[in-house]
Short mmCIF file of C-alpha atoms in Angstrom, two decimals:
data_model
loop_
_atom_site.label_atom_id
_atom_site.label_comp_id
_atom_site.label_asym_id
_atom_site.label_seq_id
_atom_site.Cartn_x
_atom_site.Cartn_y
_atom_site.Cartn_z
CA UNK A 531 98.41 108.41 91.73
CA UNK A 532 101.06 109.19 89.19
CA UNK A 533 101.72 106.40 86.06
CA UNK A 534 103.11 109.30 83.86
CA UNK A 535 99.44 109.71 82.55
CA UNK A 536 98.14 112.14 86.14
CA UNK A 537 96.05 114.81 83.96
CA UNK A 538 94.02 111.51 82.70
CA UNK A 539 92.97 110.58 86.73
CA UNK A 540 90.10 113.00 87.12
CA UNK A 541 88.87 112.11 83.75
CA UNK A 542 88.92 108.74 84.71
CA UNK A 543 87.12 109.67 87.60
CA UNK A 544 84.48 111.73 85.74
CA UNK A 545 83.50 108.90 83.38
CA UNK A 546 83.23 106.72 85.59
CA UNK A 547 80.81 108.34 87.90
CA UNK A 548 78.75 108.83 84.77
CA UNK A 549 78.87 105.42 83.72
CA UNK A 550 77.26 104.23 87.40
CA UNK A 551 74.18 107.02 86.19
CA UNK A 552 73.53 104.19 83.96
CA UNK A 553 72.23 100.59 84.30
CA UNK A 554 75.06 98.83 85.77
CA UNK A 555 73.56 95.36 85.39
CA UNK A 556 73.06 95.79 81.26
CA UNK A 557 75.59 93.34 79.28
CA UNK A 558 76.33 95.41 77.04
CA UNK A 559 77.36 98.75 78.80
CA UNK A 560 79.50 96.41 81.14
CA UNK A 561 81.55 95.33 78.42
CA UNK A 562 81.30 98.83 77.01
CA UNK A 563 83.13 99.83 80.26
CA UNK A 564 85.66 96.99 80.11
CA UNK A 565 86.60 98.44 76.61
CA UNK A 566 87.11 101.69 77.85
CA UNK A 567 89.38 100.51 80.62
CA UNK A 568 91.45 98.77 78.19
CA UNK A 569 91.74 101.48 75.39
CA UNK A 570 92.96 103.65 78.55
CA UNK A 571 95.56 101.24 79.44
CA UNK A 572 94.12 100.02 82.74
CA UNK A 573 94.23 96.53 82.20
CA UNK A 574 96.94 93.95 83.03
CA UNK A 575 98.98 96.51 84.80
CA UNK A 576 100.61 93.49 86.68
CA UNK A 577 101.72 91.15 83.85
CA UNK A 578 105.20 92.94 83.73
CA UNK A 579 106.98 93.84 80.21
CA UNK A 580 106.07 90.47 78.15
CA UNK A 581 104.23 92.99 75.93
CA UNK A 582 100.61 91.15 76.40
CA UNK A 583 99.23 93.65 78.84
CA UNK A 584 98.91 97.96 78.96
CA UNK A 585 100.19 99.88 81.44
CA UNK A 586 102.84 98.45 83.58
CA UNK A 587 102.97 99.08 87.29
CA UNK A 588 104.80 97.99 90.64
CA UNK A 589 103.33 96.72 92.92
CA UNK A 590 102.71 99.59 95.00
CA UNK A 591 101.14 101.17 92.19
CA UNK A 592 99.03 98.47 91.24
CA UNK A 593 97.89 98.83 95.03
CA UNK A 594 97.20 102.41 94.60
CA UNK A 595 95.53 102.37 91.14
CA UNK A 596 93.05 99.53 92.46
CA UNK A 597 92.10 101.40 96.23
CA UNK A 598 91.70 104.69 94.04
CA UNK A 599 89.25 102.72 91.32
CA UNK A 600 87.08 101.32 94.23
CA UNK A 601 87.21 104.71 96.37
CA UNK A 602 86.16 106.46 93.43
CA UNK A 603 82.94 104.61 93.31
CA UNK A 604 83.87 102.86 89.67
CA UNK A 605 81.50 100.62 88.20
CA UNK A 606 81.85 96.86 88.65
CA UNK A 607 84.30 94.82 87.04
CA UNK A 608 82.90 92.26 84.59
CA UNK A 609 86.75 91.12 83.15
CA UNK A 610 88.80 90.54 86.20
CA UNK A 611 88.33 86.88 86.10
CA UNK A 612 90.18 87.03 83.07
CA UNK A 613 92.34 89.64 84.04
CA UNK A 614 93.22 88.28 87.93
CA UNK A 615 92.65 84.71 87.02
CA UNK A 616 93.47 83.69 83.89
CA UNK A 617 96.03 86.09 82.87
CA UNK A 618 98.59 84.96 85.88
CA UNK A 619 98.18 81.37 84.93
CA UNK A 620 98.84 81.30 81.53
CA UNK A 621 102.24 84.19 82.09
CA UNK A 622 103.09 81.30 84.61
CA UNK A 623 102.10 78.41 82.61
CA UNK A 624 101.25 78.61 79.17
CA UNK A 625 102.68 78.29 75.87
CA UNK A 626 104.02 81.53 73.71
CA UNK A 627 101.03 81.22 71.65
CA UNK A 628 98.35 80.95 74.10
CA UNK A 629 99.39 83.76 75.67
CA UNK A 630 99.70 85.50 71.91
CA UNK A 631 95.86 83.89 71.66
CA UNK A 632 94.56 85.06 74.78
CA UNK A 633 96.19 88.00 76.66
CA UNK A 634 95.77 90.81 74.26
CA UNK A 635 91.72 90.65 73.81
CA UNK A 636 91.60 90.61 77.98
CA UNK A 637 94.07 93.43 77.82
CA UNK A 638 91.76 94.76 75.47
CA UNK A 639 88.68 94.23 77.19
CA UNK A 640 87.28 92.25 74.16
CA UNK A 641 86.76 88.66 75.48
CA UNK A 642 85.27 88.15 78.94
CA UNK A 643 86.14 84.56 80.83
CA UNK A 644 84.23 82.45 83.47
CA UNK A 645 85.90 79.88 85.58
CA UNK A 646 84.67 76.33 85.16
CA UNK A 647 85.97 74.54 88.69
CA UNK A 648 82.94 73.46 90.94
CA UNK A 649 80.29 70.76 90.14
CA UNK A 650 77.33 69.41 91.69
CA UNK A 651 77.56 66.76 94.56
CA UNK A 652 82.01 68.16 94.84
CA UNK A 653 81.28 71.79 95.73
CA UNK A 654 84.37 73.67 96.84
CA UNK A 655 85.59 69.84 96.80
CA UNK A 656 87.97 70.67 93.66
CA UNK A 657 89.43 67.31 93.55
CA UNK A 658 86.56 65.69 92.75
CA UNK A 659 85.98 66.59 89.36
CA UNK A 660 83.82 64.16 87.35
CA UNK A 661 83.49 66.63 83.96
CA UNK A 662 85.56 64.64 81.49
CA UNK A 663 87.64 65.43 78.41
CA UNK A 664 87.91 62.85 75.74
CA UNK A 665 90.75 63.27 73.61
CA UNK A 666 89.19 63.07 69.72
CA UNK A 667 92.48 63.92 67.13
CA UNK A 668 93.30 67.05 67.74
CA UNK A 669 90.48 68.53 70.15
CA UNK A 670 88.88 67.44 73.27
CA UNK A 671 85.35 66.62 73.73
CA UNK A 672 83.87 67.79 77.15
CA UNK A 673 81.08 66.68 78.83
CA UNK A 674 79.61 67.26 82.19
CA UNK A 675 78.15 69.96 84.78
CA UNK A 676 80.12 73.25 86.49
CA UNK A 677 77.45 75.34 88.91
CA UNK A 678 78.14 78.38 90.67
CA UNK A 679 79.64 80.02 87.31
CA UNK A 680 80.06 83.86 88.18
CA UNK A 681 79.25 85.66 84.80
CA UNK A 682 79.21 82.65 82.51
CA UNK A 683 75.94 84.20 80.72
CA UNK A 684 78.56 86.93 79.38
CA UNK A 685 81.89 85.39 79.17
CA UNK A 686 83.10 84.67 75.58
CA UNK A 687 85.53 81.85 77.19
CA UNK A 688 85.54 79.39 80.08
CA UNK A 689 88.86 78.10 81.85
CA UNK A 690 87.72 74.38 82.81
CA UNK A 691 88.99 71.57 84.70
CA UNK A 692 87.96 68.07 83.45
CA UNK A 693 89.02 64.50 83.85
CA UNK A 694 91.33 63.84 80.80
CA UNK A 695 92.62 60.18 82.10
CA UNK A 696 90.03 57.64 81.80
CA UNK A 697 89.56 55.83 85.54
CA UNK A 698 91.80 58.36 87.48
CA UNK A 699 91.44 59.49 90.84
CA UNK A 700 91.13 62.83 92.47
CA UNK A 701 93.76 64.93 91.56
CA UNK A 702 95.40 62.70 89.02
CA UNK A 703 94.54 62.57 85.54
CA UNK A 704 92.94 66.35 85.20
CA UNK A 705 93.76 68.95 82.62
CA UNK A 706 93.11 72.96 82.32
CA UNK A 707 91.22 73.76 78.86
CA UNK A 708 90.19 76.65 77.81
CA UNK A 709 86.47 76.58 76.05
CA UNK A 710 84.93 78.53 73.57
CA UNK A 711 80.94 79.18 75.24
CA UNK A 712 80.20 79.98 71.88
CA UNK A 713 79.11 76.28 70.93
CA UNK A 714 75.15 76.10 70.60
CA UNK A 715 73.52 72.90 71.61
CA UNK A 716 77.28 71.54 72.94
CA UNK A 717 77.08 74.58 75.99
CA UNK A 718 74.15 75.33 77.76
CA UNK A 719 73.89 78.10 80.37
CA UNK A 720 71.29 78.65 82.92
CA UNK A 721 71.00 81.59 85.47
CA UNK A 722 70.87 80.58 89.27
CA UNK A 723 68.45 83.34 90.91
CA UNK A 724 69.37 84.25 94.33
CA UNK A 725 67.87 85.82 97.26
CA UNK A 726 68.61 89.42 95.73
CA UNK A 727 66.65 89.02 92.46
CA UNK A 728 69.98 88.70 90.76
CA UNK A 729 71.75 86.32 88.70
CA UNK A 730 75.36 86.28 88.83
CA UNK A 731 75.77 82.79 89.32
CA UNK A 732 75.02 79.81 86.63
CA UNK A 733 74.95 76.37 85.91
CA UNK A 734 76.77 75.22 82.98
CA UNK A 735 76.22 71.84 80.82
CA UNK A 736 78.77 70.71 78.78
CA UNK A 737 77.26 68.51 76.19
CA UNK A 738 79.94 67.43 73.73
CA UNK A 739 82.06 71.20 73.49
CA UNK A 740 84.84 71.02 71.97
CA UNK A 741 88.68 72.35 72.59
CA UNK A 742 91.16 72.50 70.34
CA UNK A 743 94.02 70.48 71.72
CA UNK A 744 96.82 73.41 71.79
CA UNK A 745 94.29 75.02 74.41
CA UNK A 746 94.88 72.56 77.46
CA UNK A 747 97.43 74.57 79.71
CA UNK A 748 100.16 73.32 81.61
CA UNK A 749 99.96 69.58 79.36
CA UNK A 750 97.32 67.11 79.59
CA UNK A 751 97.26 65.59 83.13
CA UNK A 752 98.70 68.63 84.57
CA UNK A 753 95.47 70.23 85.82
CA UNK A 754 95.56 69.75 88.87
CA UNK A 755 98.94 71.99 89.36
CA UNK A 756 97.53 74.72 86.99
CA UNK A 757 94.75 74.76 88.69
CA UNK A 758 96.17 75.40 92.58
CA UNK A 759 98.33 77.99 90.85
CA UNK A 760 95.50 79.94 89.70
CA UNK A 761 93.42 80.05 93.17
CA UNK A 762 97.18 81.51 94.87
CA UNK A 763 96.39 84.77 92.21
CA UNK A 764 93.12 84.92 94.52
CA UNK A 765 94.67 86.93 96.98
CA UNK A 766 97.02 90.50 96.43
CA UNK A 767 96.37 93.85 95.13
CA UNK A 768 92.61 92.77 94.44
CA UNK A 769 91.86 92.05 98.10
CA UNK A 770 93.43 95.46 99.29
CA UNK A 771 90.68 97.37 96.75
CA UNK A 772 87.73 95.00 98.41
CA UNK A 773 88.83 96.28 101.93
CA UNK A 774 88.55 100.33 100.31
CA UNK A 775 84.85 98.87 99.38
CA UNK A 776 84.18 97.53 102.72
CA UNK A 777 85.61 100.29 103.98
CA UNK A 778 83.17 102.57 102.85
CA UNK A 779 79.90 99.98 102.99
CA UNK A 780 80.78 100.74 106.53
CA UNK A 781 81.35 104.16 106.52
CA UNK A 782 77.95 103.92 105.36
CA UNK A 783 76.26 101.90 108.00
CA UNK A 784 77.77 104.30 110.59
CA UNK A 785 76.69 106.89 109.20
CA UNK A 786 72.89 105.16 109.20
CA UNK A 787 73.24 104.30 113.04
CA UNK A 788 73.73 108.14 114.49
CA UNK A 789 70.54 108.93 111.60
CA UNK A 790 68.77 106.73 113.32
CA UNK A 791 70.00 106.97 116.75
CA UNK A 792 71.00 103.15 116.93
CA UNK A 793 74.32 104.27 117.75
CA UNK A 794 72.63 104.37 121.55
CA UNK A 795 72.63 101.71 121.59
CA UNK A 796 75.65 100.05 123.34
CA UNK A 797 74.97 96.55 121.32
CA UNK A 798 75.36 98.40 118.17
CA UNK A 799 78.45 100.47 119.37
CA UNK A 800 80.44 97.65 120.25
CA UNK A 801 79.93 95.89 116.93
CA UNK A 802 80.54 98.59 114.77
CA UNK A 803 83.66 99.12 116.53
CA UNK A 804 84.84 95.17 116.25
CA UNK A 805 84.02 95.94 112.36
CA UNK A 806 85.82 98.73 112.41
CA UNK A 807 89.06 96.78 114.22
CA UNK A 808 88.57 93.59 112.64
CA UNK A 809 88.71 95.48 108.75
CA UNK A 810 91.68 97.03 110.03
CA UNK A 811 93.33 93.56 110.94
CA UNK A 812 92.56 92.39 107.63
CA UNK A 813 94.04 95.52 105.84
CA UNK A 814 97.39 94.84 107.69
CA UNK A 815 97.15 91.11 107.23
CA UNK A 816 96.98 91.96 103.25
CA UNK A 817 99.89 94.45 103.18
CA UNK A 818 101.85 91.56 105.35
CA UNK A 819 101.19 88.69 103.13
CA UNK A 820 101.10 91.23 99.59
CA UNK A 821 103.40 89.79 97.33
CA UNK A 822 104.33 86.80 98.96
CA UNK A 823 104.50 83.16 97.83
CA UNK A 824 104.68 80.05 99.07
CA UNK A 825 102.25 80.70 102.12
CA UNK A 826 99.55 77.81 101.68
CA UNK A 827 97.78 79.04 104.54
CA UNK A 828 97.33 82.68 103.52
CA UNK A 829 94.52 82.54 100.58
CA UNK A 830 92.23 80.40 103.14
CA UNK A 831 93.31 82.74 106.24
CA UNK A 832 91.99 85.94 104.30
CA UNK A 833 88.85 84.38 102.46
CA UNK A 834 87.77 83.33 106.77
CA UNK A 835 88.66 86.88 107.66
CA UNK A 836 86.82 88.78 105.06
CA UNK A 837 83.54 86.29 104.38
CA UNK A 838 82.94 86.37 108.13
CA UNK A 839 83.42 89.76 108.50
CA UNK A 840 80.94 91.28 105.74
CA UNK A 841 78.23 89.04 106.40
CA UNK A 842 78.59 90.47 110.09
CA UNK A 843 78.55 93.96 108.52
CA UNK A 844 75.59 93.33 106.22
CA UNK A 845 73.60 92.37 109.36
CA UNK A 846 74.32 95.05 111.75
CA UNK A 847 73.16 97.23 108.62
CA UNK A 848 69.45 96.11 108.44
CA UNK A 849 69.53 96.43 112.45
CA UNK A 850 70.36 99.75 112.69
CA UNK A 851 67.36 100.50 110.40
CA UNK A 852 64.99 98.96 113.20
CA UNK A 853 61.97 98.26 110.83
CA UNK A 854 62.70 100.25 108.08
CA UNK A 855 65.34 97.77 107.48
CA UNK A 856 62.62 95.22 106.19
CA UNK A 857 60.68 97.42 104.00
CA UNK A 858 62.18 98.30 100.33
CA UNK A 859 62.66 101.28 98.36
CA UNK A 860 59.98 101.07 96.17
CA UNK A 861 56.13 99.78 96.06
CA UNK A 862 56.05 96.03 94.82
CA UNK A 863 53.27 93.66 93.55
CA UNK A 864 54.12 90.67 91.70
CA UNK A 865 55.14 89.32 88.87
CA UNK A 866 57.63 92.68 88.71
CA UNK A 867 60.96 92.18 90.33
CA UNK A 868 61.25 93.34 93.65
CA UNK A 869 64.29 96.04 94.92
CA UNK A 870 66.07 96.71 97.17
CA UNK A 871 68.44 99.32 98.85
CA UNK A 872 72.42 99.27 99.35
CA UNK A 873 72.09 97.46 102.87
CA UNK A 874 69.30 95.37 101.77
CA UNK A 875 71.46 93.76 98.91
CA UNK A 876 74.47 93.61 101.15
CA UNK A 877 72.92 91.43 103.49
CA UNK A 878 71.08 89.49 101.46
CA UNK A 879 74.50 89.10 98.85
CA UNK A 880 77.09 88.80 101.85
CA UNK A 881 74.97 85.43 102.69
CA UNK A 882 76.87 83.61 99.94
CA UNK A 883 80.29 84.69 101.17
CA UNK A 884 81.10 82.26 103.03
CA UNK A 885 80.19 79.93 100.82
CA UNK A 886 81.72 81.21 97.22
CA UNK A 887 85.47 80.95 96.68
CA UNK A 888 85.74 78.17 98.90
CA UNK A 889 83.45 77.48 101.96
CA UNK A 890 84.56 78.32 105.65
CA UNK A 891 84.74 74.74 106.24
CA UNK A 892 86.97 74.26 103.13
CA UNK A 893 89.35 76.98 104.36
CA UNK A 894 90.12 75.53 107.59
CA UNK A 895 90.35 72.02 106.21
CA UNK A 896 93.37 73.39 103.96
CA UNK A 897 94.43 75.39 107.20
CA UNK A 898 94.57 72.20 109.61
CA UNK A 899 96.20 70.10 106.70
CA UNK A 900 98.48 72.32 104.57
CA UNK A 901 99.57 74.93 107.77
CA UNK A 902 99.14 72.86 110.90
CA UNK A 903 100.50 69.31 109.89
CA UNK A 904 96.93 67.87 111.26
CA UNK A 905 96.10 64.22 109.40
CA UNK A 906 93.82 64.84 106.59
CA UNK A 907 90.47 64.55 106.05
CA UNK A 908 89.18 60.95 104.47
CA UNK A 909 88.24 61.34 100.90
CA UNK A 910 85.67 58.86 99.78
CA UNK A 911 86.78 57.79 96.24
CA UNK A 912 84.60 58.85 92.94
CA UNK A 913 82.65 56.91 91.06
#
């Protein structure tokens, strides 16, 4: 990988491999990390010359820079909602001075975001959005419930889409505003545990937060447009990196199964081969669709392809331990949290994949209606 900047790669490469000695789950060294990216230049490499961003890239670059960060084992990213997410929609939609506001901190790695879409009772049912936004002179006040909020215990910001037209329906009468979490007793966040201990997922109550009115993006009542824009950045460079991660999760596995002598096994053979076909599939169905727009169908074909798939792999890696898959690294008695290895977490994590992001059933809803021409589902109305 060459940006003009190759004697700083195995630097990179150096520090980062020391950083994962350290407590990757702390707040504090992940933002610590995010900062360092972002003093280096690594951020935003995709936001072209509009000055907001560091580094800028090509495509095939960005590609390379983002397989090479996850094959060099880098620690997790705690900024690339921001960066993936946000940053896209507001170079596509927002004003000159929200994207003066907001693009050089994330560049920066000095404000973290969340994404405030899903509620209770809607789901991955984005249209049916009952957190509202009253306008009061020049802000908004928001009230209501988002759950399933990756990271919103450390973001600084929340991108959220409430119901700004009194009585509307659906996807009429939203609008995408951008939230201070900084608002004690108006936000309150509370951590969702899941199976692996973990809690990277929250619920989030809006009790009278305010935002200031030149922070809705797109116009009021445009939400709903913002907001499909925002889930087509879902897909690109980013998936290409998660393939070099599954890539070597089952690299791993493999390499457990002839340990262990479960490779005899002709069971386990033949489905570490259709793993090893099926990533393979997905890798090409990336480079195909890399780039492209205008493809409704391709977000929901690769978020089937990959959830699917890892949950698969994170299976076939507790069964090639036999027993040993069920027993964890370390003695446990309660109350102290329990732990577990690699595979453990991945099949105990890869459980919500194809649910996050958009459920399986969601995708091929889209698929049948916005690819095949197939009558839509029935929407019951909101109340």
């Amino acid at each position: 990988m060459d940006f003009g900047v190759a004697a700083e790669d195995e630097a990179f490469r150096v520090e980062a491999r020391g950083w994962l000695g350290e407590h990757v789950g702390a707040v504090e060294d992940r933002r610590a990390w995010e900062r360092t990216l972002g003093a280096g230049g690594w951020i935003g490499l995709g936001w072209g010359e509009g000055g907001y961003g560091n580094r800028t890239a090509s495509l095939t670059q960005q590609v390379v820079w983002a397989e090479e960060y996850a094959r060099a084992g880098a620690p997790p990213r705690c900024g690339h909602i921001g960066e993936k997410l946000l940053a896209p929609t507001l170079i596509a939609h927002g004003t000159a001075e929200q994207k003066a506001r907001f693009l050089p901190p994330i560049a920066a790695g000095d404000e973290l975001w969340c994404q405030g879409y899903s509620e209770p009772g809607a789901g991955s049912d984005l249209a049916g959005v009952r957190t509202r936004a009253v306008r009061e002179g020049a802000s908004y006040r928001i009230t209501g419930q988002k759950i399933w909020t990756s990271l919103a215990h450390e973001a600084d910001w929340c991108f959220v889409l409430a119901r700004s037209e009194a009585g509307s329906r659906r996807h009429r009468g939203l609008s995408f505003l951008l939230v201070a979490m900084d608002q004690p007793g108006r936000i309150e966040v509370r951590p969702i545990r899941q199976m692996t201990g973990t809690s990277d997922f929250n619920e989030v109550f809006f009790d009278g937060a305010y935002a200031r009115g030149e922070h809705v993006v797109g116009g009021e009542g445009n939400g709903w447009r913002v907001a499909m824009s925002l889930l087509g950045f879902e897909r690109g460079v980013s998936t290409l990196a998660q393939q070099t991660g599954f890539a070597q999760e089952l690299a791993r596995v493999v390499r457990t199964a002839r340990e262990s002598g479960a490779v005899r096994d002709p069971v386990v053979r033949d489905g570490l081969v259709r793993l090893w076909a099926e990533l393979r599939v997905m890798r090409w169905n990336a480079l195909r669709t890399l780039g492209s727009t205008g493809d409704a169908g391709a977000p929901s074909v690769a978020k089937l392809l990959w959830g699917g798939w890892h949950q698969r792999l994170g299976e076939l890696a507790v069964r090639v331990r036999g027993a040993a898959g069920g027993v964890g690294p370390a003695a446990w008695s309660a109350p102290a949290p329990y732990e577990m290895d690699a595979d453990q977490h991945l099949f105990l994590f890869s459980r919500a994949d194809t649910i996050y992001g958009g459920s399986d059933q969601v995708q091929r809803t889209i698929i049948a209606e916005r690819v095949l021409g197939l009558p839509r589902e029935p929407k019951g109305d909101m109340g």
